[in-house]
Coordinates of C-alpha atoms and ligand atoms in Angstrom, one line a residue:
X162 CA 81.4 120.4 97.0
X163 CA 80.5 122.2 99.9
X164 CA 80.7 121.3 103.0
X165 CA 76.9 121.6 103.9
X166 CA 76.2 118.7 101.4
X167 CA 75.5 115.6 102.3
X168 CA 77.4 112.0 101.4
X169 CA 75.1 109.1 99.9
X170 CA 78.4 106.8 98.9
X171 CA 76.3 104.1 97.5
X172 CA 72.9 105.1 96.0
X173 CA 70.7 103.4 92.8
X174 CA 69.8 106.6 91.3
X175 CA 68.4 104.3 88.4
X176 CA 66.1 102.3 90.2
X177 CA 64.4 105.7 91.1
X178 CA 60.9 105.1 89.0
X179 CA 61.7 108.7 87.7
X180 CA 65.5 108.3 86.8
X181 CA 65.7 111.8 85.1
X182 CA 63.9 113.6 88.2
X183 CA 66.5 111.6 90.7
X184 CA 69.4 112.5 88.9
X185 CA 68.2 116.3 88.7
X186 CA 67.1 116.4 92.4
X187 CA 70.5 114.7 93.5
X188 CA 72.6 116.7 91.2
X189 CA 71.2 119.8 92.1
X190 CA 71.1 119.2 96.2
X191 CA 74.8 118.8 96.0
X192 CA 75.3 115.5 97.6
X193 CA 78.6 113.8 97.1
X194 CA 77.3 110.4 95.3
X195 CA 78.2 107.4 93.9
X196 CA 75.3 106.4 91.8
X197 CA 76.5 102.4 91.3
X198 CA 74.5 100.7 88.5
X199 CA 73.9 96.7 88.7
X200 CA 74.9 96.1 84.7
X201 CA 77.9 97.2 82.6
X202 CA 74.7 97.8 80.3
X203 CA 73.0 100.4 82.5
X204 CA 76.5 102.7 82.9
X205 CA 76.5 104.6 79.6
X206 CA 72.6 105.9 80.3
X207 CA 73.7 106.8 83.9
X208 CA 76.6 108.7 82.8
X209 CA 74.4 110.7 80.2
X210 CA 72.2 111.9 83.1
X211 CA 75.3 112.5 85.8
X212 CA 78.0 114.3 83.1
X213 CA 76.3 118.0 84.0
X214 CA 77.2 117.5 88.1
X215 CA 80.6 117.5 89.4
X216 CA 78.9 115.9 92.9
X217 CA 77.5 112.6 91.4
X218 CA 80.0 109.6 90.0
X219 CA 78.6 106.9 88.1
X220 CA 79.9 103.7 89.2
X221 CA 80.7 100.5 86.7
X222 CA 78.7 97.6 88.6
X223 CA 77.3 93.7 87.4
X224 CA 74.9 93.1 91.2
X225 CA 75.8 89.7 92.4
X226 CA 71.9 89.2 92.9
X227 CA 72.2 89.7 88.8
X228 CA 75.3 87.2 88.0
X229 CA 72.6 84.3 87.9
X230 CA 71.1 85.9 84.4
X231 CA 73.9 88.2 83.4
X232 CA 77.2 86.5 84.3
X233 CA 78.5 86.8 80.4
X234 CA 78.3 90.8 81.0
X235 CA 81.6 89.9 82.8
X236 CA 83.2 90.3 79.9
X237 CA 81.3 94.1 78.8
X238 CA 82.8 94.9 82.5
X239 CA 86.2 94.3 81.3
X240 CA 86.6 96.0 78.5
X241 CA 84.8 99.4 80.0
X242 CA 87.0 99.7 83.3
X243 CA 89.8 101.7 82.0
X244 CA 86.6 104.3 80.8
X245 CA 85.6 104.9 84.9
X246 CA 87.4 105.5 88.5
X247 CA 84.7 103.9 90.0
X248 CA 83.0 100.8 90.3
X249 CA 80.0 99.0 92.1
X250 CA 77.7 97.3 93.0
X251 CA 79.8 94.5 92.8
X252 CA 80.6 91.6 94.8
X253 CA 79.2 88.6 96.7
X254 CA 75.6 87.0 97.8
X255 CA 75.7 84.3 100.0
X256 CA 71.7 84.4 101.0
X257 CA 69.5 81.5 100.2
X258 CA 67.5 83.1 97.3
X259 CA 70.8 83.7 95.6
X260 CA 72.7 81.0 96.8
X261 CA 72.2 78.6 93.7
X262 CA 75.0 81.2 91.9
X263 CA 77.5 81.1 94.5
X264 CA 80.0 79.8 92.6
X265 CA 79.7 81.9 89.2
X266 CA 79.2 85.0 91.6
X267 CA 82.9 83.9 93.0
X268 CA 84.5 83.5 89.5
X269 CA 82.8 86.9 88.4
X270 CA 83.7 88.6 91.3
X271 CA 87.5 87.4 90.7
X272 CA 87.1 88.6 87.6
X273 CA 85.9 92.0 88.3
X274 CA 88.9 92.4 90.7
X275 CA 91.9 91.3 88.9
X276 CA 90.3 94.1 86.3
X277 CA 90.3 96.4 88.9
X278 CA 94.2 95.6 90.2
X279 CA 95.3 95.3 86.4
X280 CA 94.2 99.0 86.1
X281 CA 94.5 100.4 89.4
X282 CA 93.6 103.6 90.7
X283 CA 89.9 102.4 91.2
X284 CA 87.2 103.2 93.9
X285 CA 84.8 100.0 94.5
X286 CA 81.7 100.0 96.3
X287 CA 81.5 96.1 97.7
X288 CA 78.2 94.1 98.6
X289 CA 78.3 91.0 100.9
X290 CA 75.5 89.5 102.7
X291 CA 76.2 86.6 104.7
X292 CA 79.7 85.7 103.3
X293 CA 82.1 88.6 104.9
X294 CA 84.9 85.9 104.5
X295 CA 84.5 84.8 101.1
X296 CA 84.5 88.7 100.0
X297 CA 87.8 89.7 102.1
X298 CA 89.4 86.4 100.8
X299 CA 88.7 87.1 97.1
X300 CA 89.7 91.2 97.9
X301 CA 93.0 89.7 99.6
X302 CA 93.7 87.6 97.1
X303 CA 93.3 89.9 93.9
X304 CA 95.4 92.2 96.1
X305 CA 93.3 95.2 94.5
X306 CA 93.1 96.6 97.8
X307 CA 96.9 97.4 97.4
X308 CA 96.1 99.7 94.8
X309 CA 92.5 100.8 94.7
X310 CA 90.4 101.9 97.4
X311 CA 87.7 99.5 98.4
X312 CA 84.2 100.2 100.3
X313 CA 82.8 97.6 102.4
X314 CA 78.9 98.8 101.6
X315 CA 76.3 97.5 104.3
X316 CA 78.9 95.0 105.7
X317 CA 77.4 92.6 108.7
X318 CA 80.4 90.7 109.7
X319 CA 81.8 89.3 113.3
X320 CA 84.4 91.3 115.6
X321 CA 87.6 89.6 113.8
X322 CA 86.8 90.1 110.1
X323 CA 85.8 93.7 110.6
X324 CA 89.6 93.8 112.5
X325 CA 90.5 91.8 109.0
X326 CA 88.6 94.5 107.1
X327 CA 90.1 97.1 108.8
X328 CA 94.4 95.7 109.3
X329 CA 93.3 96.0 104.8
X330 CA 92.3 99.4 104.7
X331 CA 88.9 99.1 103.8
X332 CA 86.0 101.8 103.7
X333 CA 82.7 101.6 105.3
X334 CA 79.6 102.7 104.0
X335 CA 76.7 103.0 106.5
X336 CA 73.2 103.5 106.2
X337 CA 70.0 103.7 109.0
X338 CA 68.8 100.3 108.5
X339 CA 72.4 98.9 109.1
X340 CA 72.8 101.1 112.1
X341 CA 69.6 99.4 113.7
X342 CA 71.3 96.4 114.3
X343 CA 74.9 94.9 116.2
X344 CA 76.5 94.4 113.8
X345 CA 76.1 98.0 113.1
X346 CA 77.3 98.7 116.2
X347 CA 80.4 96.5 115.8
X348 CA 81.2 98.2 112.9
X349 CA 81.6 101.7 114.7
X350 CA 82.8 100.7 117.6
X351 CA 85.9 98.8 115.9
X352 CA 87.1 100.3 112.4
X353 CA 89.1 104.2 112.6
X354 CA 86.9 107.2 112.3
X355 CA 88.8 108.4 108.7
X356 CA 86.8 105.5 106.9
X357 CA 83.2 105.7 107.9
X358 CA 81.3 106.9 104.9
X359 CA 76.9 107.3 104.7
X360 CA 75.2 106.1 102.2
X361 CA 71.2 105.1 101.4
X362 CA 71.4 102.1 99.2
X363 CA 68.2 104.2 97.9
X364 CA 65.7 102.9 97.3
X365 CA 65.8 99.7 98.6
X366 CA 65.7 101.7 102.2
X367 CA 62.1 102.7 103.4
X368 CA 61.1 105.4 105.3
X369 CA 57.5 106.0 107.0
X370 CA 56.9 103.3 104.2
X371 CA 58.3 104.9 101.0
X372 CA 61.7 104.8 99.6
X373 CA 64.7 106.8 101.2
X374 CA 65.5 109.2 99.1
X375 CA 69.1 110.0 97.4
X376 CA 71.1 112.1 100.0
X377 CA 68.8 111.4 102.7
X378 CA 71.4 110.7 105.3
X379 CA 70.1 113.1 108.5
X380 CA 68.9 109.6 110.6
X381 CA 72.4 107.9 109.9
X382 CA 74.0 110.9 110.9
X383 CA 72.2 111.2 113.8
X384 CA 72.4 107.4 115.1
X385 CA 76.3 107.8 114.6
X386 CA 76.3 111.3 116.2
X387 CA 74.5 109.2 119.3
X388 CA 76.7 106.3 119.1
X389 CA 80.1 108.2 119.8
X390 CA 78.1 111.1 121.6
X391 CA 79.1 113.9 119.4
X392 CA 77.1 116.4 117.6
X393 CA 75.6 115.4 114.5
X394 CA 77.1 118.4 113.1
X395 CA 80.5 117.2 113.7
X396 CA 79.7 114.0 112.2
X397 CA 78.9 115.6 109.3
X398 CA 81.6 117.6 108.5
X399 CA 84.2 114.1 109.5
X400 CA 81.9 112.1 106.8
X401 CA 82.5 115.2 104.8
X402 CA 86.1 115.0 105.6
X403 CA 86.9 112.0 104.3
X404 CA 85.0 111.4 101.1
X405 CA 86.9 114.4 100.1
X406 CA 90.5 112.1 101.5
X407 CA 88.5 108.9 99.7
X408 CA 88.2 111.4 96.2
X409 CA 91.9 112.9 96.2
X410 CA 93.7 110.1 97.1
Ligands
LIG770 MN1 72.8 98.4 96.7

């Protein structure tokens, strides 16, 4: 890792149409990554194309948007979390098109994080969209953030459950799109410096209307450069800072 790299902490390199060319490009660039994966099925091809670079870490991950068809994967999940560190995307979906698995989403998630508490030691990239609550209750409750690191990915929340968020010791992963809006801007303005973290959420992000690409972080940089009125440069070497905290701790 050097310290020109950039920090994409929550990127589908396997959604990539070309999965072999992303994982090359990314590999090769440097960027400190956490490719998550949105099956326990999908983590043993990822980790074949990640195992030649040090700078991209395959994460375990069953998608809440894919509990509806793949809830019995639960159980694959289990039985590979002592094999990784890290894990995502997991968590919660509250929005109406995946509303109707609410409730399985919930026992899955619980799931997922007693596995995570019961082996410790984990890093977890967390998706919630338009539940903040229900997530920081089920993290709270599995008290996996007690021993495991936990990364709030994309999180739109009010004032009081980023302060909740935040009194637990979560992470933040930020990208461009997020940054656009105010509950972007509640997020810098509230939680500590040490655990703002980029990321692309490639490539579900567009860009002059194609994908972002892995690693492509220079606009999230710059908005958060503009937000605290810093250079971007120093931004960058403070994201770069603590990933490299987030990785030895
Ligand atoms: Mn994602």
């Amino acid at each position: 890792m050097t310290e020109t790299c950039a920090v994409d902490f929550h990127c589908h390199l396997d959604l990539y149409p070309d999965m072999e060319a992303a994982y090359r490009k990314c590999g090769n660039s440097g960027c400190e990554t956490l490719a998550v994966t949105t099956t326990p099925k999908a983590f043993a091809r990822n980790q074949l194309y990640a195992r030649q670079f040090q700078n991209i870490h395959v994460a375990l991950g069953l998608h809440p948007q894919a509990v509806a068809s793949r809830a019995s994967e639960v159980a694959i999940f289990e039985q590979m979390i002592a094999s990784t560190r890290f894990v995502g995307e997991v968590g919660l979906d509250a929005t109406r098109v995946h509303y109707s698995s609410f409730e399985i989403q919930k026992k899955v998630f619980d799931r997922i994080l007693k596995a995570c508490f019961d082996n410790g030691g984990k890093i977890l990239s967390i998706h919630s969209a338009r539940c903040a609550k229900h997530v920081l209750d089920a993290i709270e409750r599995s008290k996996v953030h007690k021993n495991c690191n936990v990364i709030l990915h994309w999180f739109s929340a009010s004032r009081s459950e980023i302060r909740r968020a935040t009194e637990m010791g979560c992470w933040f992963s930020v990208n461009s799109t997020l940054l656009q809006t105010d509950a972007g801007n509640r997020l810098l303005a509230a939680i500590p410096k040490s655990r703002l973290l980029t990321e692309t959420d490639g490539p579900f992000i567009e860009v002059e209307g194609r994908p972002i690409r892995p690693g492509e972080v220079e606009d999230t940089l710059t908005k958060i450069a503009d937000y605290f009125k810093i250079e971007p440069l120093r931004v960058h070497t403070l994201i770069h800072e603590n990933v490299t905290s987030l990785l030895q701790s």
